[in-house]
């Protein structure tokens, strides 16, 4: 038992904790607040306390728990909503009321619920990561039960049946040692779960968001960041990915952001249907909510908790996508604690280890060969929002993130003011997966994906160049061809890139429809460039009804093959008519 | 209770007390000055026999040798009772209207506790403010936190008063107003108070006043006092509360002053690194709770230093609140009242508060179209300023005309004009008729046919 010697906000110092170890979870004060040891120095340990320290006094006790901050992993995770310490928020609400009480702990997984366990491995030798059975957790998630780390030997007494997460489902005999197997296991959140082998990500993660899939795609197992000033659309992008990305499991971490945004997810996800499986989206989702008004140290833990849960599902062989909104709040939590520890600050007061922490976090993503049998591959994609002060991309968190991720979706406040959403700037965003993922789309969706993508990028670049000219000397200086290019670019922007997340017909677009839509736009304008010679022809194109039809094409419900076949005919006719005008 | 005469250091608003035994973090202390006057302080850091305190009323006149400090073993609290309604208090919750101290029914820590996200009910009830730029484009909903980003000399006070006066929801229910003045002038505070009186809203309001001449450090406590009171009114008594806090810039200055006195490593522009978290602990106290009747709608007002919205005060606010109403100096100069620049303004909760059954089915499409068209008109106008109108294409000339009409007729309105939502939407369609129909790509065809004007 130790004693508190100093309290400064979320940082508490204590002495006489000789048996304690670094990153151990401790209980602080008479009320038993949760904290974690983050520094030990000549007899004094520093503890970041995960709850409000108001009224805590020097002299109050501190006790060790003997374990590091760990996640409880097992059936029941899906559909849960936790705080940053994995306390189940609905349970806290029903037991302690609408406001989060201090010093209370509830098991992360329901201890009394019986799960139907089907054993798939009943005899022989097993080792870490081996799958020994499954629990059908939701209609779409089969929870694989794996041998925990450090356990190996002969499996014994394992039977299918109904179990709670605390009952033994069988044993592993390792010489003298007999290890009890259960449906749930724990893992320290600050340690990345190991893998057999890392592989380069190669398959696209379809998001149904046209600007992402077509221009700046992310691969399954890839990493991406969404930086942007407030109101530019970071959270909507993250929500859209959580809704529509073709991953098996979604882990969504609301880190230091708005409470209502989590409520929104909680209200919507049970009602929305996954386009791939037809099941409610909530049935593949785990939520972690450590909102901005919840204690700052727990915010720091929340992203690691999320990553640990995500890796656990990856280890079952699933494709998992994790969103963290916003990693800047996580970095600021580090800064606050570091400041109170009086560490030597780096840039803008952030600790010197900011970059390595950020890199370490994104390193948890990847396409991997999982440990254990049967052989399987899993992927974990991580998408982090970044909230730079004043929208300034040169600040430390953005810069550290850019060094760690492969996809950069730059949100732009000017686009947001024009209500061009998603406000992803096409000139400075990039995806380092495009060269892998494009050909994959060519094969799975249709030849032409990379061709039309390239065409769109070229036209958008061209537009930026022409706009420079217009700004200097006005419209009149442009040739008819150049004006046509501007119309082409406008059509790409307005008819293809803009996508309203809140309109049912528009919120998700299949890759097939994306390709048909972009094909139509490119064919019209490239075709027009081939036939238009005179001003009359140009005017005829501008007033041709096919343009309006293209502008409404994105609203066509799917499957839309018939519509687009018709549209292509009309484009052909329009071009023939305009071409015949001279 | 024991008194200590062991004040060792006085730095800015802070004092350091030694040999005081074990004092609780966040605890309140009462300070007795040599002349018998009392002040209040709060513990910012504590270790055995050493406590660092911030003194709310300031440290002027404090003498280390003769000042007596008494710890109360309690955090800063506010006493709550329905009798507070209609009253005026100072930054530490003491009556300021000459009336008696209300007998509290309960006392709570002013810091409150974080609301469990699971307990929140998503705000989705349309509030009619009667102001087109808000109702039509940046709609306010009940339970939202929507600040006004203003600049020195802009009419934010008049706009906030107009909203407080006109805000109603479809059932006709009115708001009770909790008003927190943070270091504003007597005139500005008085303007609000008189405004509330004029409509009789003062009878259902609670005012917390810290004027520019009042102690700076009290400004740290006053929004928390006001919000604790608002939570009581909303979630225990069932009122719909509109909280107006002005000026948050003064609050942030007070935070900075304390940080500097503590010699903390400052964040951007000298403001503390934890300012985001601190502001969130205020703004997140807006909202609704499942199965509870009342609600808290927040309208903080801040003046952007130098009209710069990337300044940490507006920046961090915008990252927390559910949008912002941005005032523009150039619109003000052009004689537009209210000078709301709709483009950088935003209501994040708009989409859940509008549409069929709430406002009208075409509302979302219409506002999206108005935004897009006005943005294009403004861009074209900027180009025309440099190169002359002749440099524009014919369609862009039309857009410029649209933008001008939009500012003159849609944004602009009377200070006492309460435009209902139908009038706002109809006006929007009328303005869109300036543009060719083919340009109106953002509205569903059926709405264009049904509501579009020839
Ligand atoms: N894809 C989209 N479709 C429609 N509206 C959008 C879209 N993306 C963003 N918005 C609008 O922008 C607002 C701000 O987006 P949000 O994601 O909350 O910004 P941030 O998280 O960057 O502060 C939303 O409330 C919404 O009105
Ligand atoms: Mg956001």
PDB file of C-alpha atoms in Angstrom, chain A residues 5-10 52-59 81 89-90 92-93 97-100 228-231 234 256-264 266-268 289 291-296 299 329 332 335-336 339-340 343 345 348-349 386-391 416-420 470-476 490-491 494-495 498 500 502-503 505 547-548 551-552 555, chain B residues 22-27 44-48 73 75 109 111-123 138 143 145 149 231 235 262 265 267-268 273-274 276-277 280-281 284 289-290 292 309-310 314-316 318-322 324 326 342-346 348-349 351-352 368 371-372 375-376 379 383 386-387 390-393 396 438 440-445 448:
ATOM      1  CA  UNK A   5       2.285  12.705  -1.919  1.00  0.00           C
ATOM      2  CA  UNK A   6       1.148  15.182  -4.562  1.00  0.00           C
ATOM      3  CA  UNK A   7      -1.875  15.873  -6.770  1.00  0.00           C
ATOM      4  CA  UNK A   8      -1.879  18.067  -9.838  1.00  0.00           C
ATOM      5  CA  UNK A   9      -4.925  17.552 -12.016  1.00  0.00           C
ATOM      6  CA  UNK A  10      -4.835  14.054 -13.517  1.00  0.00           C
ATOM      7  CA  UNK A  52     -11.477  13.252 -11.962  1.00  0.00           C
ATOM      8  CA  UNK A  53      -9.188  13.796  -8.975  1.00  0.00           C
ATOM      9  CA  UNK A  54     -11.344  16.442  -7.287  1.00  0.00           C
ATOM     10  CA  UNK A  55     -11.199  16.220  -3.444  1.00  0.00           C
ATOM     11  CA  UNK A  56      -8.375  13.661  -3.468  1.00  0.00           C
ATOM     12  CA  UNK A  57      -5.865  14.390  -0.654  1.00  0.00           C
ATOM     13  CA  UNK A  58      -2.196  13.759   0.026  1.00  0.00           C
ATOM     14  CA  UNK A  59      -1.889  10.943   2.529  1.00  0.00           C
ATOM     15  CA  UNK A  81     -19.883   0.674 -26.215  1.00  0.00           C
ATOM     16  CA  UNK A  89     -21.237   2.522 -20.665  1.00  0.00           C
ATOM     17  CA  UNK A  90     -24.769   1.078 -20.795  1.00  0.00           C
ATOM     18  CA  UNK A  92     -22.669   2.249 -15.903  1.00  0.00           C
ATOM     19  CA  UNK A  93     -25.794   4.100 -16.920  1.00  0.00           C
ATOM     20  CA  UNK A  97     -27.245   7.031 -13.584  1.00  0.00           C
ATOM     21  CA  UNK A  98     -26.825   9.449 -16.446  1.00  0.00           C
ATOM     22  CA  UNK A  99     -23.582  11.002 -15.269  1.00  0.00           C
ATOM     23  CA  UNK A 100     -20.427   8.877 -15.138  1.00  0.00           C
ATOM     24  CA  UNK A 228      -8.684  19.143 -41.559  1.00  0.00           C
ATOM     25  CA  UNK A 229      -9.887  22.181 -39.637  1.00  0.00           C
ATOM     26  CA  UNK A 230     -13.141  22.044 -37.723  1.00  0.00           C
ATOM     27  CA  UNK A 231     -16.229  21.653 -39.819  1.00  0.00           C
ATOM     28  CA  UNK A 234     -13.480  14.580 -40.670  1.00  0.00           C
ATOM     29  CA  UNK A 256     -11.903  13.435 -27.059  1.00  0.00           C
ATOM     30  CA  UNK A 257     -14.716  14.461 -29.405  1.00  0.00           C
ATOM     31  CA  UNK A 258     -18.429  15.210 -29.023  1.00  0.00           C
ATOM     32  CA  UNK A 259     -20.789  13.087 -26.981  1.00  0.00           C
ATOM     33  CA  UNK A 260     -23.591  13.591 -29.488  1.00  0.00           C
ATOM     34  CA  UNK A 261     -21.494  12.089 -32.269  1.00  0.00           C
ATOM     35  CA  UNK A 262     -21.366   8.818 -30.349  1.00  0.00           C
ATOM     36  CA  UNK A 263     -25.090   9.051 -29.644  1.00  0.00           C
ATOM     37  CA  UNK A 264     -25.591   9.484 -33.370  1.00  0.00           C
ATOM     38  CA  UNK A 266     -25.609   4.460 -31.319  1.00  0.00           C
ATOM     39  CA  UNK A 267     -28.946   5.616 -32.747  1.00  0.00           C
ATOM     40  CA  UNK A 268     -28.152   4.953 -36.377  1.00  0.00           C
ATOM     41  CA  UNK A 289     -16.366   6.614 -26.456  1.00  0.00           C
ATOM     42  CA  UNK A 291     -15.600  12.101 -25.241  1.00  0.00           C
ATOM     43  CA  UNK A 292     -13.963  15.488 -24.701  1.00  0.00           C
ATOM     44  CA  UNK A 293     -15.574  16.035 -21.317  1.00  0.00           C
ATOM     45  CA  UNK A 294     -14.487  12.654 -19.983  1.00  0.00           C
ATOM     46  CA  UNK A 295     -11.167  12.475 -18.120  1.00  0.00           C
ATOM     47  CA  UNK A 296      -8.201  13.249 -20.276  1.00  0.00           C
ATOM     48  CA  UNK A 299      -8.619   9.450 -23.647  1.00  0.00           C
ATOM     49  CA  UNK A 329      -6.951  14.736 -28.829  1.00  0.00           C
ATOM     50  CA  UNK A 332      -2.942  16.437 -26.556  1.00  0.00           C
ATOM     51  CA  UNK A 335       1.042  16.547 -23.959  1.00  0.00           C
ATOM     52  CA  UNK A 336      -0.974  17.400 -20.886  1.00  0.00           C
ATOM     53  CA  UNK A 339       3.673  18.791 -19.092  1.00  0.00           C
ATOM     54  CA  UNK A 340       2.586  17.847 -15.612  1.00  0.00           C
ATOM     55  CA  UNK A 343       9.282  16.499 -19.111  1.00  0.00           C
ATOM     56  CA  UNK A 345       8.932  19.501 -24.227  1.00  0.00           C
ATOM     57  CA  UNK A 348       4.610  23.052 -29.468  1.00  0.00           C
ATOM     58  CA  UNK A 349       4.896  21.490 -26.034  1.00  0.00           C
ATOM     59  CA  UNK A 386      -6.262  14.723 -37.186  1.00  0.00           C
ATOM     60  CA  UNK A 387      -7.433  18.115 -35.942  1.00  0.00           C
ATOM     61  CA  UNK A 388      -4.642  20.610 -36.557  1.00  0.00           C
ATOM     62  CA  UNK A 389      -4.896  23.948 -34.721  1.00  0.00           C
ATOM     63  CA  UNK A 390      -6.076  26.577 -37.151  1.00  0.00           C
ATOM     64  CA  UNK A 391      -6.027  23.960 -39.924  1.00  0.00           C
ATOM     65  CA  UNK A 416     -16.455  22.881 -47.076  1.00  0.00           C
ATOM     66  CA  UNK A 417     -17.630  26.514 -47.221  1.00  0.00           C
ATOM     67  CA  UNK A 418     -18.828  25.851 -50.766  1.00  0.00           C
ATOM     68  CA  UNK A 419     -20.545  22.742 -49.410  1.00  0.00           C
ATOM     69  CA  UNK A 420     -18.444  20.591 -51.691  1.00  0.00           C
ATOM     70  CA  UNK A 470      -8.628  33.058 -65.453  1.00  0.00           C
ATOM     71  CA  UNK A 471      -7.686  34.720 -62.200  1.00  0.00           C
ATOM     72  CA  UNK A 472      -5.034  36.723 -64.007  1.00  0.00           C
ATOM     73  CA  UNK A 473      -6.713  37.649 -67.248  1.00  0.00           C
ATOM     74  CA  UNK A 474     -10.324  36.468 -67.186  1.00  0.00           C
ATOM     75  CA  UNK A 475     -12.463  33.967 -69.070  1.00  0.00           C
ATOM     76  CA  UNK A 476     -11.988  35.628 -72.429  1.00  0.00           C
ATOM     77  CA  UNK A 490     -16.767  20.994 -63.126  1.00  0.00           C
ATOM     78  CA  UNK A 491     -18.720  17.918 -64.080  1.00  0.00           C
ATOM     79  CA  UNK A 494     -20.036  18.259 -59.036  1.00  0.00           C
ATOM     80  CA  UNK A 495     -21.417  15.153 -60.651  1.00  0.00           C
ATOM     81  CA  UNK A 498     -19.483  15.544 -54.504  1.00  0.00           C
ATOM     82  CA  UNK A 500     -23.977  13.797 -49.895  1.00  0.00           C
ATOM     83  CA  UNK A 502     -27.198  12.384 -45.768  1.00  0.00           C
ATOM     84  CA  UNK A 503     -29.092  11.515 -48.932  1.00  0.00           C
ATOM     85  CA  UNK A 505     -29.457   7.436 -52.827  1.00  0.00           C
ATOM     86  CA  UNK A 547     -25.694  17.233 -69.226  1.00  0.00           C
ATOM     87  CA  UNK A 548     -28.473  17.600 -66.752  1.00  0.00           C
ATOM     88  CA  UNK A 551     -25.718  15.680 -63.121  1.00  0.00           C
ATOM     89  CA  UNK A 552     -28.563  13.633 -61.676  1.00  0.00           C
ATOM     90  CA  UNK A 555     -28.993   9.734 -57.588  1.00  0.00           C
TER      91      UNK A 555
ATOM     92  CA  UNK B  22      -3.208  17.390   3.702  1.00  0.00           C
ATOM     93  CA  UNK B  23      -5.538  19.507   1.619  1.00  0.00           C
ATOM     94  CA  UNK B  24      -7.837  18.069  -1.033  1.00  0.00           C
ATOM     95  CA  UNK B  25      -7.361  18.792  -4.728  1.00  0.00           C
ATOM     96  CA  UNK B  26      -9.945  21.266  -6.005  1.00  0.00           C
ATOM     97  CA  UNK B  27     -10.994  22.152  -2.468  1.00  0.00           C
ATOM     98  CA  UNK B  44      -4.794  23.825  -7.962  1.00  0.00           C
ATOM     99  CA  UNK B  45      -2.052  21.566  -6.677  1.00  0.00           C
ATOM    100  CA  UNK B  46      -1.519  19.870  -3.351  1.00  0.00           C
ATOM    101  CA  UNK B  47       1.056  17.861  -1.499  1.00  0.00           C
ATOM    102  CA  UNK B  48       1.646  17.301   2.188  1.00  0.00           C
ATOM    103  CA  UNK B  73     -12.884  20.381   2.659  1.00  0.00           C
ATOM    104  CA  UNK B  75     -15.056  21.603  -3.872  1.00  0.00           C
ATOM    105  CA  UNK B 109     -19.912  20.757  -7.289  1.00  0.00           C
ATOM    106  CA  UNK B 111     -17.663  21.073 -12.176  1.00  0.00           C
ATOM    107  CA  UNK B 112     -20.509  18.624 -12.738  1.00  0.00           C
ATOM    108  CA  UNK B 113     -19.811  15.120 -14.003  1.00  0.00           C
ATOM    109  CA  UNK B 114     -19.437  13.959 -17.568  1.00  0.00           C
ATOM    110  CA  UNK B 115     -22.715  12.886 -19.108  1.00  0.00           C
ATOM    111  CA  UNK B 116     -22.615   9.258 -20.174  1.00  0.00           C
ATOM    112  CA  UNK B 117     -22.810   9.281 -24.009  1.00  0.00           C
ATOM    113  CA  UNK B 118     -25.322   6.440 -23.769  1.00  0.00           C
ATOM    114  CA  UNK B 119     -27.651   8.711 -21.790  1.00  0.00           C
ATOM    115  CA  UNK B 120     -27.737  11.437 -24.390  1.00  0.00           C
ATOM    116  CA  UNK B 121     -30.726  11.929 -26.618  1.00  0.00           C
ATOM    117  CA  UNK B 122     -29.714  13.296 -29.992  1.00  0.00           C
ATOM    118  CA  UNK B 123     -30.954  16.874 -30.435  1.00  0.00           C
ATOM    119  CA  UNK B 138     -27.610  26.975 -40.234  1.00  0.00           C
ATOM    120  CA  UNK B 143     -29.959  20.848 -27.080  1.00  0.00           C
ATOM    121  CA  UNK B 145     -24.241  24.181 -28.608  1.00  0.00           C
ATOM    122  CA  UNK B 149     -18.055  34.002 -33.594  1.00  0.00           C
ATOM    123  CA  UNK B 231     -28.559  21.436 -15.536  1.00  0.00           C
ATOM    124  CA  UNK B 235     -32.838  17.895 -15.931  1.00  0.00           C
ATOM    125  CA  UNK B 262       1.882  28.761 -12.640  1.00  0.00           C
ATOM    126  CA  UNK B 265       4.624  25.461 -20.615  1.00  0.00           C
ATOM    127  CA  UNK B 267       0.480  26.001 -25.908  1.00  0.00           C
ATOM    128  CA  UNK B 268      -0.332  28.151 -28.930  1.00  0.00           C
ATOM    129  CA  UNK B 273      -2.242  23.289 -23.558  1.00  0.00           C
ATOM    130  CA  UNK B 274      -5.320  21.975 -21.760  1.00  0.00           C
ATOM    131  CA  UNK B 276      -9.417  22.341 -25.361  1.00  0.00           C
ATOM    132  CA  UNK B 277     -10.250  20.019 -22.496  1.00  0.00           C
ATOM    133  CA  UNK B 280     -15.028  21.001 -23.599  1.00  0.00           C
ATOM    134  CA  UNK B 281     -15.895  20.616 -19.931  1.00  0.00           C
ATOM    135  CA  UNK B 284     -20.304  19.518 -23.553  1.00  0.00           C
ATOM    136  CA  UNK B 289     -30.962  13.281 -21.765  1.00  0.00           C
ATOM    137  CA  UNK B 290     -33.068  10.282 -22.663  1.00  0.00           C
ATOM    138  CA  UNK B 292     -35.883  13.611 -19.292  1.00  0.00           C
ATOM    139  CA  UNK B 309     -10.840  32.461 -36.774  1.00  0.00           C
ATOM    140  CA  UNK B 310      -7.638  30.432 -36.510  1.00  0.00           C
ATOM    141  CA  UNK B 314     -12.437  30.376 -31.842  1.00  0.00           C
ATOM    142  CA  UNK B 315     -10.410  27.453 -33.163  1.00  0.00           C
ATOM    143  CA  UNK B 316     -10.740  25.264 -30.077  1.00  0.00           C
ATOM    144  CA  UNK B 318     -15.196  25.354 -33.173  1.00  0.00           C
ATOM    145  CA  UNK B 319     -13.616  21.967 -32.615  1.00  0.00           C
ATOM    146  CA  UNK B 320     -15.965  21.351 -29.693  1.00  0.00           C
ATOM    147  CA  UNK B 321     -19.244  23.065 -30.509  1.00  0.00           C
ATOM    148  CA  UNK B 322     -21.803  21.815 -32.971  1.00  0.00           C
ATOM    149  CA  UNK B 324     -20.750  28.242 -35.412  1.00  0.00           C
ATOM    150  CA  UNK B 326     -19.830  33.560 -38.064  1.00  0.00           C
ATOM    151  CA  UNK B 342     -23.389  31.867 -44.014  1.00  0.00           C
ATOM    152  CA  UNK B 343     -20.534  30.121 -45.815  1.00  0.00           C
ATOM    153  CA  UNK B 344     -18.139  29.615 -42.901  1.00  0.00           C
ATOM    154  CA  UNK B 345     -21.132  29.291 -40.580  1.00  0.00           C
ATOM    155  CA  UNK B 346     -22.337  25.802 -39.875  1.00  0.00           C
ATOM    156  CA  UNK B 348     -23.780  20.360 -37.550  1.00  0.00           C
ATOM    157  CA  UNK B 349     -27.123  19.260 -36.192  1.00  0.00           C
ATOM    158  CA  UNK B 351     -29.834  17.710 -40.883  1.00  0.00           C
ATOM    159  CA  UNK B 352     -31.552  16.011 -37.968  1.00  0.00           C
ATOM    160  CA  UNK B 368     -27.715  22.999 -49.994  1.00  0.00           C
ATOM    161  CA  UNK B 371     -25.085  27.528 -50.161  1.00  0.00           C
ATOM    162  CA  UNK B 372     -23.597  26.270 -53.404  1.00  0.00           C
ATOM    163  CA  UNK B 375     -20.569  30.419 -52.889  1.00  0.00           C
ATOM    164  CA  UNK B 376     -20.244  30.481 -56.654  1.00  0.00           C
ATOM    165  CA  UNK B 379     -16.288  33.678 -56.066  1.00  0.00           C
ATOM    166  CA  UNK B 383     -13.011  37.768 -59.700  1.00  0.00           C
ATOM    167  CA  UNK B 386     -10.093  42.258 -59.879  1.00  0.00           C
ATOM    168  CA  UNK B 387     -10.793  41.945 -63.569  1.00  0.00           C
ATOM    169  CA  UNK B 390     -16.560  41.744 -68.502  1.00  0.00           C
ATOM    170  CA  UNK B 391     -14.108  39.011 -67.553  1.00  0.00           C
ATOM    171  CA  UNK B 392     -16.962  36.812 -66.348  1.00  0.00           C
ATOM    172  CA  UNK B 393     -18.915  34.318 -68.373  1.00  0.00           C
ATOM    173  CA  UNK B 396     -21.230  33.896 -63.687  1.00  0.00           C
ATOM    174  CA  UNK B 438     -30.559  23.584 -65.157  1.00  0.00           C
ATOM    175  CA  UNK B 440     -30.203  23.838 -59.694  1.00  0.00           C
ATOM    176  CA  UNK B 441     -28.568  20.445 -59.574  1.00  0.00           C
ATOM    177  CA  UNK B 442     -28.753  20.044 -55.836  1.00  0.00           C
ATOM    178  CA  UNK B 443     -32.497  19.923 -55.531  1.00  0.00           C
ATOM    179  CA  UNK B 444     -34.584  16.893 -56.302  1.00  0.00           C
ATOM    180  CA  UNK B 445     -36.610  17.369 -59.480  1.00  0.00           C
ATOM    181  CA  UNK B 448     -38.075  22.012 -58.053  1.00  0.00           C
TER     182      UNK B 448
END
